[in-house]
Amino acid sequence: MKTVLVPALSVVLACAQAAAAWAAPSAPVAALAAPDAAQAWPRLFYSPGQRQAIEQARIAPAPALAGTAPSGPAAPVIEPRFVLQGMAQGRRGASAWINGEMLEQGETIAGRTVRIEPLAVRLRQAGQPDIVLRPGQQGSATDREVQDIVPSDSFHKK
């Protein structure tokens, strides 16, 4: 039995010494309590002023150099394309799925107001021609005619 108690006793003594060493105050712990201790350690989180500066840097455009010329002509503005996947009308109102987004009467998409009619959807914008789409059609303001997503000659009856 003595052989069993000796190893267990040494383990208990080692743990007691380690606990005493952890509980004793040391010089680094006292240094952390100093008011300027935070400056010595790297920050895990940013201060409110630093976060605001980071956000402003993300939003603000890069300043152009005074001596450089423009890089060239601006890219042409691409007119948005509208695809009407479907529409539904019920007692509570009407909905249309345009470009994968569900829109209700009077909502806007790309600056155009949605007007849902019995068989079509009209997209209005002041000073621009209306775009009238039926389910399965696509178009933009620059197109002369709307186009079917699936060409009319792709299906044949048996």
PDB file of C-alpha atoms in Angstrom:
ATOM      1  CA  MET A   1       0.000   0.000   0.000  1.00  0.00           C
ATOM      2  CA  LYS A   2       2.874   2.348   0.628  1.00  0.00           C
ATOM      3  CA  THR A   3       3.894   2.173  -3.005  1.00  0.00           C
ATOM      4  CA  VAL A   4       0.443   3.331  -4.052  1.00  0.00           C
ATOM      5  CA  LEU A   5       0.352   6.272  -1.641  1.00  0.00           C
ATOM      6  CA  VAL A   6       3.775   7.635  -2.525  1.00  0.00           C
ATOM      7  CA  PRO A   7       2.977   8.424  -6.190  1.00  0.00           C
ATOM      8  CA  ALA A   8      -0.422   9.852  -5.265  1.00  0.00           C
ATOM      9  CA  LEU A   9       1.124  11.985  -2.542  1.00  0.00           C
ATOM     10  CA  SER A  10       3.717  13.408  -4.951  1.00  0.00           C
ATOM     11  CA  VAL A  11       0.994  14.336  -7.429  1.00  0.00           C
ATOM     12  CA  VAL A  12      -0.985  16.146  -4.736  1.00  0.00           C
ATOM     13  CA  LEU A  13       2.107  18.055  -3.607  1.00  0.00           C
ATOM     14  CA  ALA A  14       2.956  19.064  -7.171  1.00  0.00           C
ATOM     15  CA  CYS A  15      -0.576  20.387  -7.729  1.00  0.00           C
ATOM     16  CA  ALA A  16      -0.458  22.334  -4.461  1.00  0.00           C
ATOM     17  CA  GLN A  17       2.815  23.979  -5.470  1.00  0.00           C
ATOM     18  CA  ALA A  18       1.457  24.878  -8.916  1.00  0.00           C
ATOM     19  CA  ALA A  19      -1.696  26.378  -7.419  1.00  0.00           C
ATOM     20  CA  ALA A  20       0.341  28.469  -5.027  1.00  0.00           C
ATOM     21  CA  ALA A  21       2.498  29.734  -7.868  1.00  0.00           C
ATOM     22  CA  TRP A  22      -0.579  30.728  -9.911  1.00  0.00           C
ATOM     23  CA  ALA A  23      -2.188  32.517  -6.992  1.00  0.00           C
ATOM     24  CA  ALA A  24       0.883  34.619  -6.183  1.00  0.00           C
ATOM     25  CA  PRO A  25       0.876  38.057  -7.841  1.00  0.00           C
ATOM     26  CA  SER A  26       3.599  38.524 -10.379  1.00  0.00           C
ATOM     27  CA  ALA A  27       5.183  41.535 -12.012  1.00  0.00           C
ATOM     28  CA  PRO A  28       3.362  41.164 -15.385  1.00  0.00           C
ATOM     29  CA  VAL A  29      -0.057  41.148 -13.684  1.00  0.00           C
ATOM     30  CA  ALA A  30       0.759  44.377 -11.881  1.00  0.00           C
ATOM     31  CA  ALA A  31       1.972  45.894 -15.162  1.00  0.00           C
ATOM     32  CA  LEU A  32      -1.391  45.121 -16.788  1.00  0.00           C
ATOM     33  CA  ALA A  33      -3.197  47.156 -14.134  1.00  0.00           C
ATOM     34  CA  ALA A  34      -1.298  50.310 -15.162  1.00  0.00           C
ATOM     35  CA  PRO A  35      -3.378  52.918 -17.085  1.00  0.00           C
ATOM     36  CA  ASP A  36      -1.093  52.860 -20.140  1.00  0.00           C
ATOM     37  CA  ALA A  37      -0.907  49.033 -20.275  1.00  0.00           C
ATOM     38  CA  ALA A  38      -3.442  48.893 -23.123  1.00  0.00           C
ATOM     39  CA  GLN A  39      -1.037  50.764 -25.416  1.00  0.00           C
ATOM     40  CA  ALA A  40       1.583  48.008 -25.032  1.00  0.00           C
ATOM     41  CA  TRP A  41      -0.712  45.236 -26.251  1.00  0.00           C
ATOM     42  CA  PRO A  42      -2.090  44.945 -29.800  1.00  0.00           C
ATOM     43  CA  ARG A  43      -5.764  45.786 -30.086  1.00  0.00           C
ATOM     44  CA  LEU A  44      -8.228  43.047 -30.840  1.00  0.00           C
ATOM     45  CA  PHE A  45     -11.018  45.550 -31.508  1.00  0.00           C
ATOM     46  CA  TYR A  46     -10.858  49.040 -32.989  1.00  0.00           C
ATOM     47  CA  SER A  47     -11.779  52.177 -31.104  1.00  0.00           C
ATOM     48  CA  PRO A  48     -14.862  54.131 -32.283  1.00  0.00           C
ATOM     49  CA  GLY A  49     -12.629  56.721 -33.991  1.00  0.00           C
ATOM     50  CA  GLN A  50     -10.678  54.018 -35.817  1.00  0.00           C
ATOM     51  CA  ARG A  51     -13.882  52.282 -36.948  1.00  0.00           C
ATOM     52  CA  GLN A  52     -15.235  55.568 -38.302  1.00  0.00           C
ATOM     53  CA  ALA A  53     -11.987  56.185 -40.219  1.00  0.00           C
ATOM     54  CA  ILE A  54     -12.159  52.683 -41.705  1.00  0.00           C
ATOM     55  CA  GLU A  55     -15.784  53.207 -42.804  1.00  0.00           C
ATOM     56  CA  GLN A  56     -14.939  56.589 -44.377  1.00  0.00           C
ATOM     57  CA  ALA A  57     -12.031  55.028 -46.254  1.00  0.00           C
ATOM     58  CA  ARG A  58     -14.380  52.399 -47.688  1.00  0.00           C
ATOM     59  CA  ILE A  59     -16.971  54.967 -48.786  1.00  0.00           C
ATOM     60  CA  ALA A  60     -14.795  57.835 -50.039  1.00  0.00           C
ATOM     61  CA  PRO A  61     -13.477  57.542 -53.605  1.00  0.00           C
ATOM     62  CA  ALA A  62      -9.743  57.472 -54.124  1.00  0.00           C
ATOM     63  CA  PRO A  63      -8.430  61.011 -54.709  1.00  0.00           C
ATOM     64  CA  ALA A  64      -7.333  61.635 -58.280  1.00  0.00           C
ATOM     65  CA  LEU A  65      -3.849  62.901 -58.890  1.00  0.00           C
ATOM     66  CA  ALA A  66      -3.772  66.516 -60.062  1.00  0.00           C
ATOM     67  CA  GLY A  67      -1.310  65.983 -62.937  1.00  0.00           C
ATOM     68  CA  THR A  68      -2.974  62.963 -64.546  1.00  0.00           C
ATOM     69  CA  ALA A  69      -5.330  63.082 -67.485  1.00  0.00           C
ATOM     70  CA  PRO A  70      -8.651  61.235 -67.541  1.00  0.00           C
ATOM     71  CA  SER A  71      -8.243  57.548 -68.292  1.00  0.00           C
ATOM     72  CA  GLY A  72     -10.506  57.721 -71.343  1.00  0.00           C
ATOM     73  CA  PRO A  73     -14.166  57.991 -72.251  1.00  0.00           C
ATOM     74  CA  ALA A  74     -16.637  56.796 -69.682  1.00  0.00           C
ATOM     75  CA  ALA A  75     -18.211  53.402 -70.276  1.00  0.00           C
ATOM     76  CA  PRO A  76     -21.636  53.562 -71.901  1.00  0.00           C
ATOM     77  CA  VAL A  77     -24.565  53.270 -69.539  1.00  0.00           C
ATOM     78  CA  ILE A  78     -26.137  49.845 -69.885  1.00  0.00           C
ATOM     79  CA  GLU A  79     -29.904  49.989 -69.786  1.00  0.00           C
ATOM     80  CA  PRO A  80     -31.364  47.472 -67.299  1.00  0.00           C
ATOM     81  CA  ARG A  81     -33.099  44.452 -68.762  1.00  0.00           C
ATOM     82  CA  PHE A  82     -36.410  43.311 -67.275  1.00  0.00           C
ATOM     83  CA  VAL A  83     -37.639  39.710 -67.357  1.00  0.00           C
ATOM     84  CA  LEU A  84     -41.194  38.967 -66.212  1.00  0.00           C
ATOM     85  CA  GLN A  85     -41.207  35.432 -64.806  1.00  0.00           C
ATOM     86  CA  GLY A  86     -44.822  35.488 -63.656  1.00  0.00           C
ATOM     87  CA  MET A  87     -47.665  37.370 -62.044  1.00  0.00           C
ATOM     88  CA  ALA A  88     -50.491  36.635 -59.624  1.00  0.00           C
ATOM     89  CA  GLN A  89     -53.683  38.510 -58.839  1.00  0.00           C
ATOM     90  CA  GLY A  90     -55.856  37.915 -55.812  1.00  0.00           C
ATOM     91  CA  ARG A  91     -58.267  39.577 -53.439  1.00  0.00           C
ATOM     92  CA  ARG A  92     -55.473  41.285 -51.487  1.00  0.00           C
ATOM     93  CA  GLY A  93     -53.681  42.692 -54.516  1.00  0.00           C
ATOM     94  CA  ALA A  94     -51.393  41.702 -57.327  1.00  0.00           C
ATOM     95  CA  SER A  95     -47.753  40.622 -57.477  1.00  0.00           C
ATOM     96  CA  ALA A  96     -45.258  40.252 -60.280  1.00  0.00           C
ATOM     97  CA  TRP A  97     -41.916  38.451 -60.372  1.00  0.00           C
ATOM     98  CA  ILE A  98     -39.459  40.601 -62.302  1.00  0.00           C
ATOM     99  CA  ASN A  99     -35.776  39.616 -62.510  1.00  0.00           C
ATOM    100  CA  GLY A 100     -36.383  37.068 -59.747  1.00  0.00           C
ATOM    101  CA  GLU A 101     -37.789  39.669 -57.334  1.00  0.00           C
ATOM    102  CA  MET A 102     -41.399  39.724 -56.141  1.00  0.00           C
ATOM    103  CA  LEU A 103     -42.894  43.201 -56.549  1.00  0.00           C
ATOM    104  CA  GLU A 104     -46.331  44.532 -55.710  1.00  0.00           C
ATOM    105  CA  GLN A 105     -48.423  47.260 -57.322  1.00  0.00           C
ATOM    106  CA  GLY A 106     -46.659  50.640 -57.093  1.00  0.00           C
ATOM    107  CA  GLU A 107     -43.193  49.364 -56.067  1.00  0.00           C
ATOM    108  CA  THR A 108     -40.153  50.368 -58.100  1.00  0.00           C
ATOM    109  CA  ILE A 109     -37.380  48.444 -59.799  1.00  0.00           C
ATOM    110  CA  ALA A 110     -34.433  50.234 -61.417  1.00  0.00           C
ATOM    111  CA  GLY A 111     -36.279  53.550 -61.217  1.00  0.00           C
ATOM    112  CA  ARG A 112     -39.460  52.250 -62.883  1.00  0.00           C
ATOM    113  CA  THR A 113     -42.841  51.973 -61.167  1.00  0.00           C
ATOM    114  CA  VAL A 114     -44.648  48.639 -61.466  1.00  0.00           C
ATOM    115  CA  ARG A 115     -48.265  48.767 -62.692  1.00  0.00           C
ATOM    116  CA  ILE A 116     -49.894  45.329 -62.793  1.00  0.00           C
ATOM    117  CA  GLU A 117     -52.675  45.041 -65.378  1.00  0.00           C
ATOM    118  CA  PRO A 118     -54.974  42.038 -65.991  1.00  0.00           C
ATOM    119  CA  LEU A 119     -52.733  40.394 -68.630  1.00  0.00           C
ATOM    120  CA  ALA A 120     -49.449  42.302 -68.466  1.00  0.00           C
ATOM    121  CA  VAL A 121     -47.126  44.391 -66.315  1.00  0.00           C
ATOM    122  CA  ARG A 122     -46.355  47.990 -67.260  1.00  0.00           C
ATOM    123  CA  LEU A 123     -43.081  49.529 -66.073  1.00  0.00           C
ATOM    124  CA  ARG A 124     -43.323  53.338 -66.022  1.00  0.00           C
ATOM    125  CA  GLN A 125     -40.681  56.015 -65.684  1.00  0.00           C
ATOM    126  CA  ALA A 126     -41.175  59.744 -66.215  1.00  0.00           C
ATOM    127  CA  GLY A 127     -39.860  60.899 -69.587  1.00  0.00           C
ATOM    128  CA  GLN A 128     -39.315  57.326 -70.828  1.00  0.00           C
ATOM    129  CA  PRO A 129     -41.523  55.024 -72.891  1.00  0.00           C
ATOM    130  CA  ASP A 130     -43.385  52.368 -70.907  1.00  0.00           C
ATOM    131  CA  ILE A 131     -42.176  48.781 -71.009  1.00  0.00           C
ATOM    132  CA  VAL A 132     -45.119  46.359 -71.234  1.00  0.00           C
ATOM    133  CA  LEU A 133     -44.317  42.720 -70.505  1.00  0.00           C
ATOM    134  CA  ARG A 134     -46.414  39.573 -70.454  1.00  0.00           C
ATOM    135  CA  PRO A 135     -45.255  36.540 -68.472  1.00  0.00           C
ATOM    136  CA  GLY A 136     -42.288  34.926 -70.213  1.00  0.00           C
ATOM    137  CA  GLN A 137     -41.133  38.114 -71.963  1.00  0.00           C
ATOM    138  CA  GLN A 138     -38.095  40.331 -71.499  1.00  0.00           C
ATOM    139  CA  GLY A 139     -37.254  43.839 -72.616  1.00  0.00           C
ATOM    140  CA  SER A 140     -35.515  47.109 -71.885  1.00  0.00           C
ATOM    141  CA  ALA A 141     -36.109  50.765 -72.739  1.00  0.00           C
ATOM    142  CA  THR A 142     -33.787  50.567 -75.750  1.00  0.00           C
ATOM    143  CA  ASP A 143     -35.504  47.515 -77.300  1.00  0.00           C
ATOM    144  CA  ARG A 144     -38.063  48.245 -79.984  1.00  0.00           C
ATOM    145  CA  GLU A 145     -40.022  45.097 -79.179  1.00  0.00           C
ATOM    146  CA  VAL A 146     -40.151  42.809 -76.201  1.00  0.00           C
ATOM    147  CA  GLN A 147     -38.724  39.333 -76.682  1.00  0.00           C
ATOM    148  CA  ASP A 148     -40.001  35.982 -75.559  1.00  0.00           C
ATOM    149  CA  ILE A 149     -37.596  34.161 -73.269  1.00  0.00           C
ATOM    150  CA  VAL A 150     -38.433  30.915 -75.048  1.00  0.00           C
ATOM    151  CA  PRO A 151     -38.789  31.419 -78.828  1.00  0.00           C
ATOM    152  CA  SER A 152     -42.270  30.666 -80.156  1.00  0.00           C
ATOM    153  CA  ASP A 153     -41.020  28.003 -82.589  1.00  0.00           C
ATOM    154  CA  SER A 154     -39.225  25.911 -79.952  1.00  0.00           C
ATOM    155  CA  PHE A 155     -42.285  23.843 -78.981  1.00  0.00           C
ATOM    156  CA  HIS A 156     -44.312  21.691 -81.343  1.00  0.00           C
ATOM    157  CA  LYS A 157     -47.642  20.000 -80.761  1.00  0.00           C
ATOM    158  CA  LYS A 158     -47.942  16.300 -81.493  1.00  0.00           C
TER     159      LYS A 158
END
